[in-house]
C-alpha cells in the first residue's frame, strides 16, 4: 500500500534533498516491513524465515561491496562464487553428518512430533482427512496432550508412533499421525539443506552476472529462465511424493527469482542495471529470441494480465492526482492533461493494444493447456491412479511375478505418454514392488531387483519409442516436420548421438532429455538402437535414488530412520534430474557453436524443407484471414472468453491449489480422501477450474477449425497465395 501511494504521488519526481531523504526512509521502512512481515508469517508459512534469509543474503554481500570493495568491486564479484560454493558444500556435508550422528537427528515420526509440539503446530483433527478420535486427548489452551506414547526432551507427553497397535498411556497409536500435515517440523529439520541450496544458487547467479561478461546477459537470462523451468519440472515430478519438500521447493523457486534480481541490481547498480536492461539486454534479447515473440506475449497474457489491469487502475488514479496540481506530483503540460492514464502507461497500453491479438490469445490458451496437463494430469490424476493400484495390490496380496509384469505394462503405457516423466514410475517400484518381493528376496534383494527392473523398463520403453514409433513414422513428412528435423538443434543432436562410445555429451542428452521425445527423435533420425540403449544405461544413476526413496517411504511405516533417508534420496533425485537436463542443454549449445563443419555435412531434408515452405505459405494465409482487425465480433468474443476462462483456471489451480484439491501424497490411500472416493480429490473450486480448462480448450479448437475453413476458401479464390510484397513482409514480421 505504501509503495502504491508513493507511485501515485510521483516519488520519482521528488528532487529536493529533503524529499529524497523522505523517499529513501519510506523505501527502507517498506523493505524492513516486508521482511518482518514475511518472517512473522512463519505461523502460516513455515518456510518464511528461509525466504527472509534468501533476500537478506544478497543485500549483505552487496553491503560489503560498498563498505570495503568500492574501488575494486569487479574483483570482489568475480571472487564471490568460489566461497559461496564452498559454503554450500560445507553446509550440505555438515547437515548430512549431523543427521546421521544421532537417532534423534534423523527424520522420524518422533522427531516430527517433538518439533510440532515445540512450535505449537495444530494437530490434524479434520473429521474427513484427520484423526478426530484423538481430539479429546488434546488440551488446545496449553497445547499439550493428556495421553502419551512417548515424551519429548522436556518430558512433555507426545503421541509418538509405536511399533504395535496397542494403547500406551491411553493414546491410540493412530494419534501419532495427527501432525502429518505440519510442514513446520520438516522445515526446522531441513533448513540447513535448503540453506546449502541457497548458497549454491547464489554462487551461480554471481557467475552469470559477472560485470566482465555483460555482453552475455541475454544468454544468462535464458539460462536462469531454463534453470527455473527445470526446477518446476522437478517439482512436478516429485509432487505428491513428499508434500513438505515440494511445497518448500516451490517457495524456494519464487524467492530465487527475487534474489537473482537483487543480485543483478547489486552488481551493476540500480541505474546501470536499468540502462543495461533497456539498452543492452532488451535489444540483444529481441535480436536473439525475436522468433519467440508470440510465445512470450502469450505467456505474459496468461500470467500477468490481472496485474496489468491493476497497474492501469493505479496509473489512472496517478494521472487523476496529477491533474489536481498537487506540489509533490509531476506538473502536466496541455497535451498530457488530455490523457486518462500517465504518459508511460498510455504508451505501454498503446503498445499492448497494437499487438496482433489472434496469435497471442491462441498461444496463451495453448500454454495454459500444457500447464494444466502437467499440473493436473501428471501431478494429480497419475498419482491417484498409482495409489489406487498400490491399494489393490496390498488388499489382494498379489505375488511379485504378477506385480512385476503389471509394473512393466503400466510403466510402458505411461512412458508412451509424452507429458509423463519417468520419476513416478521408478518411485512406485520402490514403494510397491519391494514390499511384494521382500518375502522371496529380502529387502536388499528386492531393492536391487526393482532398480534393475526400472532400468529394463526404461530400455524397453526407449526401444519401443525408437523402433515402433520413431522409425515407423520417419517416412511421414508431417512427423519429421513436426519434430523440426532440419533445425540446428536437432541436427546437432544427431551429430552428438552418432559419435562412437559413451561420451558425456551423448549420455547427457539420452538421460537429461524428456523421455518420449528423445527416443522418438532417435528413431526418426534413423540411429542404431543398440548404441542408443548402451548410452541410456547411465540413467541408472537417476533410477537408483528414486527407487530408494520409494523404498524408504515404505520402510518409514515401521522404521523411523527410513523417513530421513527418503528425504535425502528425493533431494538427490531432484538434483540428478535437474543436473542431467542442464548438462544436456549445455552440450547441445556447445556443439552448435563448435561442430559447424559436422552440421554442414548433414544434408537438409528436402521433403521437410518443401513442407516447411508450404506451411509458411499457409501460415501467412492463416494470419491474413484471422487478423484481429477483420475477425467477426462473435469470434473476437469467443477468443477473449477462451483466454479469460484459461486465466481463471490456471490461477485457481496454481495460486489456490489448496482450495481446489485435497492433500494427497503418492503414499496416501483412496480411503484417506473424503468418503473414501477418488473423485473427492477434487474440491468444488477444482471442478470449476477443470471445467473452465475444458471449455477453453474446446473454444481454441473450434476457432482453429473455423479458421482452417477460411484458409481453404482463400486458397481456392487466390491460388497464387499471398502475393503482395508489402503484405508478405508485414505478415513475416507479425509471425
XYZ file of C-alpha atoms in Angstrom:
735
model
C 0.000 0.000 0.000
C 2.827 2.403 0.865
C 4.581 1.719 -2.440
C 1.327 2.244 -4.337
C 0.881 5.553 -2.515
C 4.428 6.618 -3.382
C 3.834 5.764 -7.033
C 0.576 7.720 -7.093
C 2.390 10.717 -5.558
C 5.172 10.513 -8.183
C 8.051 9.715 -5.818
C 10.464 9.522 -8.784
C 9.979 13.277 -9.359
C 10.958 14.268 -5.804
C 14.203 16.156 -6.395
C 14.867 18.242 -3.271
C 17.298 16.797 -0.717
C 14.566 16.701 1.917
C 12.131 14.801 -0.299
C 14.862 12.394 -1.416
C 15.616 11.669 2.238
C 11.922 11.059 2.917
C 11.718 8.787 -0.117
C 14.763 6.784 0.989
C 13.350 6.487 4.511
C 9.985 5.261 3.256
C 11.643 2.732 0.952
C 13.774 1.465 3.824
C 10.745 1.162 6.089
C 8.863 -0.699 3.356
C 11.744 -3.127 2.893
C 12.046 -3.700 6.638
C 8.281 -4.064 6.960
C 8.204 -6.579 4.126
C 10.984 -8.681 5.642
C 9.430 -8.525 9.113
C 6.031 -9.420 7.670
C 7.470 -12.386 5.800
C 9.349 -13.516 8.909
C 6.314 -13.338 11.195
C 4.148 -15.103 8.641
C 6.006 -18.254 9.687
C 2.970 -19.244 11.753
C 1.134 -19.840 8.477
C 4.050 -20.273 6.071
C 6.807 -22.169 7.838
C 9.355 -21.513 5.088
C 9.103 -17.713 5.611
C 12.323 -17.363 7.706
C 14.271 -19.154 4.985
C 12.812 -16.772 2.402
C 13.952 -13.803 4.529
C 17.454 -15.272 4.554
C 17.327 -15.590 0.762
C 16.514 -11.889 0.408
C 18.966 -10.680 3.063
C 21.947 -12.658 1.747
C 22.443 -10.627 -1.472
C 21.878 -7.401 0.493
C 24.559 -8.462 2.972
C 27.017 -9.325 0.205
C 26.373 -6.040 -1.599
C 26.855 -4.123 1.666
C 30.460 -5.328 1.793
C 30.880 -4.237 -1.813
C 30.089 -0.629 -0.785
C 31.919 -0.730 2.562
C 35.223 -2.389 1.615
C 35.343 -3.209 -2.106
C 34.015 0.043 -3.597
C 37.130 0.630 -5.701
C 37.623 -2.951 -6.931
C 34.176 -4.470 -6.764
C 34.698 -6.288 -10.095
C 37.332 -8.455 -8.440
C 35.021 -8.882 -5.464
C 32.146 -10.113 -7.647
C 34.373 -12.453 -9.659
C 35.799 -13.835 -6.386
C 32.440 -14.459 -4.653
C 31.266 -17.652 -6.458
C 34.124 -19.716 -5.000
C 33.454 -19.041 -1.282
C 29.691 -19.288 -1.781
C 30.030 -22.663 -3.475
C 32.432 -23.756 -0.716
C 29.893 -22.863 1.991
C 27.183 -24.664 0.048
C 29.257 -27.850 0.124
C 30.268 -27.389 3.782
C 26.675 -26.772 4.884
C 25.406 -29.767 2.955
C 28.053 -32.119 4.326
C 27.632 -30.786 7.878
C 23.871 -31.363 7.706
C 24.308 -34.923 6.450
C 26.875 -35.690 9.186
C 24.627 -34.156 11.862
C 21.605 -36.081 10.585
C 23.248 -39.481 10.894
C 25.213 -38.745 14.062
C 22.270 -39.478 16.367
C 18.897 -41.196 16.132
C 17.272 -38.022 17.480
C 18.598 -36.121 14.459
C 17.098 -38.398 11.833
C 13.697 -37.597 10.375
C 11.114 -39.787 12.061
C 7.618 -39.656 13.486
C 9.044 -38.997 16.941
C 11.248 -36.134 15.750
C 8.382 -34.671 13.724
C 6.022 -34.787 16.719
C 8.620 -33.241 19.027
C 9.212 -30.327 16.667
C 5.468 -29.917 16.097
C 4.747 -29.767 19.829
C 7.626 -27.343 20.365
C 6.384 -24.827 17.773
C 2.702 -25.340 18.626
C 1.732 -26.829 15.293
C -2.044 -27.522 15.255
C -2.921 -31.242 15.194
C -4.981 -32.573 12.309
C -8.412 -33.311 13.767
C -10.284 -32.893 10.488
C -13.273 -35.277 10.544
C -12.683 -36.346 6.933
C -8.915 -36.398 6.446
C -7.581 -36.243 10.021
C -7.854 -38.060 13.345
C -10.907 -36.697 15.198
C -10.832 -39.532 17.756
C -7.644 -38.033 19.224
C -9.147 -34.588 19.840
C -10.482 -35.498 23.288
C -6.937 -36.264 24.443
C -5.580 -32.826 23.466
C -5.617 -29.599 25.513
C -5.821 -26.756 22.943
C -5.384 -23.994 25.527
C -1.998 -25.279 26.708
C -1.221 -27.187 23.504
C -0.390 -30.338 25.460
C -1.561 -33.950 25.431
C -3.388 -35.759 28.214
C -2.213 -39.126 26.926
C 1.154 -40.275 25.734
C 3.061 -42.951 23.950
C 6.357 -41.152 24.485
C 7.927 -37.936 25.789
C 9.809 -35.061 24.248
C 13.126 -33.682 25.502
C 11.377 -31.701 28.258
C 9.307 -34.631 29.441
C 6.034 -33.492 27.849
C 3.649 -36.168 26.643
C 3.574 -36.516 22.870
C 1.703 -39.047 20.695
C 4.816 -40.767 19.368
C 4.292 -43.595 16.878
C 4.608 -47.137 18.178
C 5.602 -50.432 16.647
C 2.456 -52.114 17.985
C -1.176 -51.195 17.553
C -1.946 -51.191 21.251
C -2.591 -48.391 23.706
C 0.196 -46.798 25.751
C -0.690 -44.169 28.319
C -4.202 -44.007 26.860
C -3.028 -42.664 23.485
C -4.144 -44.655 20.444
C -1.310 -45.444 18.048
C -3.054 -43.613 15.199
C -2.674 -40.378 17.169
C 0.991 -40.413 16.215
C -0.132 -39.164 12.787
C -2.005 -36.069 13.981
C 0.942 -33.907 12.907
C 1.135 -35.398 9.414
C 0.269 -32.024 7.839
C 2.760 -29.999 9.915
C 5.245 -28.527 7.454
C 6.893 -26.579 10.301
C 8.587 -29.725 11.590
C 10.007 -30.577 8.198
C 11.293 -27.035 7.621
C 13.033 -26.873 11.015
C 14.760 -30.158 10.294
C 15.664 -29.460 6.636
C 16.514 -25.725 6.745
C 20.316 -26.363 6.710
C 19.831 -28.344 3.496
C 17.861 -25.517 1.884
C 20.451 -23.016 3.130
C 23.062 -25.020 1.264
C 20.898 -24.826 -1.874
C 20.645 -21.036 -1.431
C 24.438 -20.654 -1.327
C 24.709 -22.932 -4.348
C 22.157 -20.901 -6.342
C 23.666 -17.507 -5.436
C 27.148 -18.672 -6.438
C 25.907 -19.420 -9.954
C 23.913 -16.176 -10.163
C 27.133 -14.252 -9.486
C 28.852 -16.238 -12.236
C 26.106 -15.342 -14.716
C 26.087 -11.658 -13.715
C 29.832 -11.056 -13.620
C 30.351 -7.442 -14.811
C 33.107 -8.673 -17.148
C 30.517 -10.699 -19.080
C 27.709 -8.182 -19.539
C 27.509 -8.976 -23.261
C 26.251 -12.434 -22.367
C 23.284 -11.084 -20.398
C 20.570 -12.470 -22.736
C 22.176 -15.899 -22.576
C 22.492 -15.584 -18.805
C 18.830 -14.666 -18.575
C 17.789 -17.632 -20.698
C 19.998 -19.962 -18.651
C 18.425 -18.744 -15.411
C 14.987 -18.979 -17.012
C 15.692 -22.554 -18.104
C 17.010 -23.405 -14.626
C 13.743 -22.189 -13.145
C 11.743 -24.181 -15.703
C 13.763 -27.306 -14.880
C 13.154 -26.758 -11.166
C 9.423 -26.537 -11.847
C 9.692 -29.789 -13.823
C 11.489 -31.420 -10.892
C 8.803 -30.142 -8.518
C 6.155 -31.554 -10.856
C 7.932 -34.922 -10.920
C 8.311 -35.049 -7.145
C 4.878 -33.600 -6.317
C 2.877 -35.859 -4.034
C 5.996 -37.910 -3.286
C 6.773 -35.666 -0.332
C 4.452 -32.739 0.309
C 6.998 -30.964 2.533
C 9.903 -30.878 0.115
C 7.679 -29.970 -2.841
C 5.972 -27.006 -1.119
C 9.288 -25.690 0.148
C 10.885 -26.160 -3.278
C 8.164 -24.124 -4.999
C 8.630 -21.278 -2.484
C 12.388 -21.548 -2.989
C 11.954 -21.083 -6.753
C 9.803 -17.948 -6.406
C 12.178 -16.251 -3.973
C 15.186 -17.374 -6.018
C 13.859 -15.145 -8.812
C 13.661 -12.175 -6.410
C 17.115 -12.982 -5.051
C 18.556 -13.086 -8.573
C 17.066 -9.654 -9.290
C 18.596 -8.225 -6.091
C 21.998 -9.650 -7.010
C 21.754 -8.188 -10.525
C 20.915 -4.724 -9.187
C 23.631 -5.003 -6.554
C 26.297 -5.998 -9.079
C 25.568 -3.372 -11.727
C 23.854 -0.714 -9.609
C 20.225 0.321 -9.983
C 20.806 2.948 -12.673
C 23.381 0.902 -14.552
C 21.202 -2.177 -14.347
C 18.188 -0.240 -15.659
C 20.305 1.137 -18.505
C 21.618 -2.342 -19.317
C 18.119 -3.753 -19.327
C 16.764 -1.021 -21.581
C 19.686 -0.597 -23.978
C 21.722 -3.780 -23.845
C 19.605 -6.641 -22.599
C 16.293 -5.896 -24.332
C 17.850 -5.143 -27.722
C 20.022 -8.268 -27.667
C 17.167 -10.333 -26.329
C 14.933 -9.182 -29.181
C 17.682 -9.894 -31.692
C 18.415 -13.385 -30.359
C 14.890 -14.520 -29.460
C 12.673 -12.453 -31.769
C 11.187 -15.642 -33.205
C 9.599 -16.386 -29.832
C 7.767 -13.067 -29.565
C 4.302 -14.601 -29.814
C 5.208 -17.185 -27.158
C 6.358 -14.563 -24.648
C 3.337 -12.372 -25.357
C 1.001 -15.323 -24.824
C 2.803 -16.227 -21.603
C 2.546 -12.604 -20.468
C -1.211 -12.509 -21.114
C -1.782 -15.805 -19.305
C 0.253 -14.935 -16.211
C 0.284 -11.155 -15.850
C -2.893 -9.696 -17.289
C -4.709 -9.418 -13.923
C -1.673 -7.481 -12.676
C -1.717 -5.309 -15.805
C -5.312 -4.264 -15.159
C -4.397 -3.405 -11.562
C -1.432 -1.364 -12.836
C -3.653 0.517 -15.278
C -6.033 1.290 -12.417
C -3.195 2.752 -10.339
C -1.925 4.691 -13.386
C -5.427 6.141 -13.852
C -5.506 7.291 -10.212
C -1.957 8.665 -10.550
C -2.980 10.730 -13.581
C -6.076 11.982 -11.770
C -3.909 13.140 -8.828
C -1.530 14.863 -11.247
C -4.411 16.780 -12.790
C -5.181 18.199 -9.339
C -1.822 20.006 -9.471
C -0.512 18.910 -6.057
C 3.039 20.162 -5.341
C 4.506 16.654 -4.870
C 3.306 15.337 -8.217
C 4.556 15.832 -11.760
C 3.307 19.012 -13.394
C 1.461 18.236 -16.640
C 1.544 20.140 -19.898
C -1.554 20.705 -22.027
C -1.096 17.508 -24.062
C -0.593 15.232 -21.051
C -3.690 16.657 -19.354
C -5.783 15.153 -22.155
C -4.649 11.634 -21.225
C -6.674 9.384 -18.943
C -3.571 7.434 -17.883
C 0.000 8.541 -17.213
C 2.136 9.130 -20.292
C 4.208 5.984 -19.668
C 1.125 3.838 -19.039
C -0.547 5.320 -22.128
C 2.416 4.353 -24.328
C 2.534 0.880 -22.797
C -1.203 0.463 -23.220
C -0.993 1.620 -26.836
C 1.833 -0.858 -27.482
C -0.114 -3.764 -25.963
C -3.329 -2.899 -27.778
C -1.412 -2.726 -31.081
C -0.443 -6.396 -30.830
C -1.857 -8.817 -33.359
C -4.105 -10.428 -30.765
C -5.270 -13.531 -32.600
C -1.964 -15.493 -32.375
C -1.245 -14.062 -28.909
C -4.539 -15.300 -27.463
C -4.305 -18.724 -29.089
C -0.713 -19.074 -27.844
C -1.789 -18.101 -24.327
C -4.515 -20.754 -24.352
C -2.093 -23.384 -25.691
C 0.415 -22.586 -22.927
C -2.406 -22.887 -20.404
C -3.353 -26.292 -21.829
C 0.229 -27.506 -21.348
C 0.440 -26.099 -17.811
C -2.855 -27.665 -16.771
C -1.938 -31.044 -18.257
C 1.311 -31.024 -16.288
C -0.350 -29.673 -13.150
C -3.464 -31.877 -13.120
C -2.906 -34.930 -15.329
C 0.660 -35.602 -14.159
C 0.732 -34.422 -10.549
C -2.824 -35.323 -9.567
C -4.517 -37.978 -11.676
C -1.380 -40.053 -12.356
C -0.539 -40.298 -8.666
C -4.139 -41.025 -7.758
C -4.222 -43.958 -10.191
C -0.908 -45.285 -8.879
C -2.137 -45.011 -5.296
C -5.278 -46.950 -6.257
C -3.094 -49.649 -7.814
C -0.956 -49.867 -4.687
C -4.028 -50.324 -2.521
C -5.348 -53.042 -4.860
C -2.053 -54.966 -4.676
C -1.986 -54.796 -0.881
C -5.635 -55.781 -0.455
C -5.455 -58.833 -2.737
C -1.922 -59.957 -1.820
C -0.575 -60.334 -5.362
C 2.758 -62.188 -5.790
C 5.906 -60.485 -7.095
C 5.928 -62.043 -10.628
C 2.412 -60.777 -11.312
C 3.180 -57.352 -9.853
C 6.399 -57.182 -11.889
C 4.584 -57.820 -15.174
C 1.914 -55.360 -14.095
C 4.511 -52.673 -13.352
C 6.169 -53.278 -16.728
C 2.850 -52.972 -18.553
C 1.754 -49.866 -16.676
C 5.222 -48.337 -16.903
C 5.421 -48.802 -20.671
C 1.941 -47.313 -21.089
C 2.971 -44.294 -19.005
C 6.229 -43.909 -20.940
C 4.181 -43.753 -24.150
C 2.515 -40.563 -22.846
C 4.769 -37.580 -23.688
C 3.871 -35.432 -20.625
C 4.531 -38.165 -18.031
C 8.091 -38.181 -16.585
C 9.793 -41.389 -15.508
C 10.320 -40.432 -11.843
C 6.887 -41.535 -10.533
C 7.260 -44.916 -12.262
C 10.578 -45.643 -10.558
C 9.275 -44.298 -7.251
C 6.303 -46.650 -7.305
C 8.621 -49.605 -7.996
C 10.389 -48.867 -4.734
C 7.176 -48.176 -2.863
C 5.053 -51.116 -4.057
C 7.245 -53.810 -5.571
C 9.931 -54.069 -2.865
C 7.281 -54.921 -0.296
C 5.931 -57.697 -2.524
C 9.432 -59.057 -3.284
C 10.604 -58.942 0.332
C 9.358 -62.425 1.395
C 11.148 -64.093 -1.534
C 14.278 -61.947 -1.925
C 14.691 -59.949 1.261
C 14.782 -56.166 1.447
C 18.211 -55.797 -0.187
C 17.496 -58.285 -2.947
C 14.075 -56.781 -3.608
C 15.586 -53.300 -3.839
C 18.286 -54.408 -6.292
C 15.652 -56.253 -8.321
C 13.448 -53.128 -8.507
C 16.354 -50.933 -9.577
C 17.258 -53.392 -12.337
C 13.597 -53.696 -13.316
C 13.375 -49.903 -13.561
C 16.392 -49.866 -15.875
C 14.974 -52.697 -18.002
C 11.640 -50.884 -18.145
C 13.353 -47.700 -19.314
C 15.304 -49.566 -22.008
C 12.196 -51.424 -23.234
C 10.278 -48.153 -23.418
C 13.148 -46.486 -25.308
C 13.273 -49.379 -27.789
C 9.509 -49.230 -28.398
C 9.557 -45.453 -28.759
C 12.513 -45.524 -31.139
C 11.681 -48.560 -33.292
C 7.876 -48.743 -33.180
C 7.089 -45.036 -33.129
C 10.107 -43.108 -34.399
C 11.252 -45.393 -37.224
C 7.683 -46.226 -38.229
C 6.925 -42.527 -38.610
C 10.249 -41.475 -40.133
C 8.792 -41.720 -43.659
C 5.935 -39.453 -42.658
C 6.912 -35.960 -43.765
C 4.453 -34.374 -41.361
C 6.001 -36.132 -38.356
C 9.533 -35.170 -39.412
C 8.388 -31.621 -39.935
C 6.698 -31.548 -36.521
C 9.984 -32.679 -34.950
C 11.807 -29.817 -36.720
C 14.321 -32.243 -38.177
C 16.151 -29.528 -40.165
C 16.828 -27.273 -37.180
C 20.395 -26.755 -35.976
C 19.454 -28.173 -32.579
C 18.092 -31.459 -33.962
C 20.969 -31.856 -36.405
C 23.382 -31.161 -33.546
C 21.685 -33.864 -31.507
C 22.230 -36.261 -34.394
C 25.927 -35.323 -34.602
C 26.389 -35.995 -30.880
C 24.420 -39.241 -30.844
C 26.340 -40.598 -33.854
C 29.639 -40.238 -32.001
C 31.175 -43.619 -31.056
C 31.490 -44.639 -27.439
C 29.782 -43.306 -24.323
C 30.692 -39.631 -24.282
C 29.369 -37.402 -21.526
C 27.541 -35.301 -24.115
C 25.714 -38.333 -25.562
C 24.702 -39.710 -22.170
C 23.552 -36.256 -21.012
C 21.160 -35.958 -23.962
C 19.810 -39.503 -23.605
C 19.325 -39.125 -19.840
C 18.525 -35.431 -19.487
C 16.170 -35.122 -22.438
C 12.431 -35.738 -21.971
C 11.757 -39.493 -22.059
C 9.340 -39.704 -25.016
C 10.601 -37.029 -27.444
C 14.270 -38.038 -27.151
C 13.711 -41.716 -28.008
C 11.226 -40.957 -30.792
C 13.699 -38.498 -32.295
C 16.394 -41.177 -32.352
C 14.056 -43.349 -34.428
C 13.139 -40.545 -36.812
C 16.816 -39.751 -37.378
C 17.496 -43.434 -38.155
C 20.037 -44.013 -35.377
C 21.093 -47.560 -34.444
C 19.202 -48.950 -31.465
C 21.995 -50.789 -29.618
C 24.372 -47.793 -29.207
C 21.438 -45.668 -28.061
C 20.411 -48.245 -25.453
C 24.002 -48.535 -24.235
C 24.183 -44.750 -23.935
C 20.942 -44.789 -21.947
C 22.234 -47.247 -19.308
C 23.753 -44.466 -17.118
C 20.154 -43.403 -16.403
C 20.599 -45.890 -13.558
C 22.101 -43.027 -11.520
C 18.658 -41.399 -11.665
C 16.667 -44.616 -11.213
C 18.581 -45.857 -8.144
C 17.906 -42.924 -5.760
C 14.301 -42.703 -6.973
C 13.643 -46.383 -6.239
C 15.479 -45.981 -2.925
C 13.292 -43.024 -1.958
C 10.180 -45.131 -2.580
C 11.720 -47.971 -0.566
C 12.447 -45.727 2.411
C 8.922 -44.312 2.330
C 7.670 -47.901 2.620
C 10.170 -48.718 5.388
C 9.217 -45.480 7.143
C 5.934 -47.118 8.140
C 7.876 -49.315 10.594
C 11.395 -47.821 10.793
C 11.662 -44.178 11.863
C 15.171 -43.697 10.421
C 13.918 -44.551 6.928
C 11.958 -41.288 6.602
C 15.236 -39.362 6.810
C 16.806 -41.364 4.004
C 13.659 -40.940 1.913
C 14.019 -37.160 2.073
C 17.726 -37.356 1.243
C 17.075 -39.658 -1.726
C 14.310 -37.384 -3.027
C 16.749 -34.469 -2.869
C 19.393 -36.499 -4.722
C 16.768 -37.470 -7.316
C 15.839 -33.843 -7.887
C 19.464 -32.751 -8.212
C 20.280 -35.658 -10.551
C 17.300 -34.930 -12.806
C 17.981 -31.191 -12.910
C 21.709 -31.715 -13.433
C 21.184 -34.102 -16.350
C 18.811 -31.635 -18.033
C 21.254 -28.743 -17.613
C 24.136 -30.832 -18.949
C 22.076 -31.827 -21.994
C 21.286 -28.176 -22.727
C 24.944 -27.213 -22.195
C 26.361 -29.803 -24.597
C 23.767 -29.051 -27.266
C 24.581 -25.344 -27.158
C 28.301 -26.108 -27.131
C 28.041 -28.427 -30.133
C 26.025 -25.851 -32.115
C 28.975 -23.462 -31.796
C 31.816 -25.990 -32.183
C 30.516 -28.624 -34.633
C 29.720 -26.325 -37.547
C 31.587 -28.460 -40.095
C 29.810 -31.633 -38.979
C 26.497 -29.792 -39.103
C 27.192 -28.552 -42.615
C 27.906 -32.137 -43.717
C 24.412 -33.294 -42.721
C 22.116 -32.811 -45.732
C 18.910 -30.847 -45.407
C 15.754 -32.952 -45.640
C 14.338 -31.547 -48.887
C 10.882 -33.049 -48.338
C 10.659 -31.386 -44.943
C 12.010 -28.134 -46.389
C 9.302 -28.175 -49.050
C 6.717 -28.924 -46.374
C 8.102 -26.064 -44.250
C 7.802 -23.686 -47.200
C 4.227 -24.817 -47.782
C 3.446 -24.440 -44.084
C 4.936 -20.943 -44.102
C 2.702 -20.067 -47.033
C -0.352 -21.460 -45.253
C 0.667 -19.660 -42.051
C 0.716 -16.353 -43.921
C -2.726 -17.048 -45.312
C -3.932 -18.153 -41.868
C -2.673 -14.889 -40.408
C -4.254 -12.876 -43.202
C -7.723 -14.368 -42.788
C -7.604 -14.284 -38.957
C -6.222 -10.798 -38.407
C -7.768 -9.268 -35.323
C -8.938 -6.228 -37.260
C -11.097 -8.326 -39.620
C -12.324 -11.031 -37.244
C -16.096 -11.085 -36.781
C -17.214 -9.678 -33.450
C -18.578 -13.011 -32.257
C -15.210 -14.689 -32.908
C -13.361 -11.959 -31.005
C -15.667 -12.535 -28.040
C -15.174 -16.285 -28.486
C -11.368 -15.981 -28.203
C -11.467 -13.403 -25.404
C -13.760 -15.601 -23.334
C -11.454 -18.565 -24.026
C -8.339 -16.831 -22.681
C -10.387 -15.423 -19.778
C -11.509 -18.921 -18.774
C -7.958 -20.272 -19.090
C -6.514 -17.469 -16.930
C -9.054 -18.186 -14.181
C -8.406 -21.933 -14.431
C -4.623 -21.533 -14.159
C -4.840 -19.055 -11.290
C -7.169 -21.368 -9.379
C -5.011 -24.481 -9.748
C -1.621 -22.794 -9.348
C -2.175 -19.964 -6.865
C -5.017 -21.551 -4.873
C -4.235 -25.244 -5.208
C -5.238 -25.960 -1.608
C -8.753 -24.719 -2.324
C -9.025 -26.909 -5.430
C -7.567 -30.258 -4.356
C -7.389 -32.380 -1.236
C -3.946 -33.098 0.185
C -2.987 -36.410 -1.407
C 0.520 -37.861 -1.471
C 1.721 -40.803 -3.509
C 1.888 -42.770 -0.259
C -1.742 -41.953 0.567
C -4.689 -44.247 0.006
C -8.031 -43.520 -1.582
C -9.713 -44.213 1.768
C -7.879 -41.150 3.127
C -9.978 -38.941 0.841
C -13.393 -37.671 1.996
C -15.899 -40.558 1.976
C -13.111 -42.769 0.582
C -13.957 -41.772 -3.010
C -11.341 -40.972 -5.644
C -13.394 -38.156 -7.182
C -13.331 -36.328 -3.853
C -9.705 -35.472 -4.566
C -11.191 -32.511 -6.432
C -12.887 -29.842 -4.348
C -15.699 -27.724 -5.865
C -13.266 -24.996 -6.935
C -11.075 -27.652 -8.519
C -14.013 -28.949 -10.524
C -14.739 -25.386 -11.658
C -11.092 -24.967 -12.725
C -11.178 -28.214 -14.704
C -14.490 -27.246 -16.325
C -13.084 -23.858 -17.383
C -9.968 -25.592 -18.724
C -12.073 -27.988 -20.820
C -14.290 -25.171 -22.134
C -11.271 -23.025 -23.082
C -9.611 -25.988 -24.819
C -12.764 -26.652 -26.840
C -13.011 -22.973 -27.749
C -9.496 -22.768 -29.195
C -10.063 -25.970 -31.188
C -13.345 -24.619 -32.566
C -11.576 -21.404 -33.569
C -8.807 -23.325 -35.363
C -11.394 -25.390 -37.237
C -13.265 -22.223 -38.250
C -10.014 -20.518 -39.319
C -8.834 -23.518 -41.359
C -12.066 -23.417 -43.342
C -11.374 -19.778 -44.152
C -7.831 -20.702 -45.243
C -9.193 -23.346 -47.640
C -11.689 -20.868 -49.057
C -8.962 -18.244 -49.538
C -6.681 -20.738 -51.327
C -9.476 -21.585 -53.756
C -10.055 -17.902 -54.515
C -6.336 -16.984 -54.603
C -4.310 -19.991 -55.818
C -1.241 -17.754 -56.100
C -1.284 -17.262 -52.299
C -0.268 -14.029 -50.557
C 1.359 -12.229 -53.448
C 1.617 -8.622 -52.310
C 5.241 -7.957 -51.258
C 4.419 -5.379 -48.610
C 1.682 -7.563 -47.181
C 4.029 -10.559 -47.088
C 6.653 -8.513 -45.251
C 4.049 -7.403 -42.712
C 2.939 -10.993 -42.230
C 6.515 -12.194 -41.729
C 7.017 -9.513 -39.089
C 3.819 -10.457 -37.278
C 4.598 -14.179 -37.378
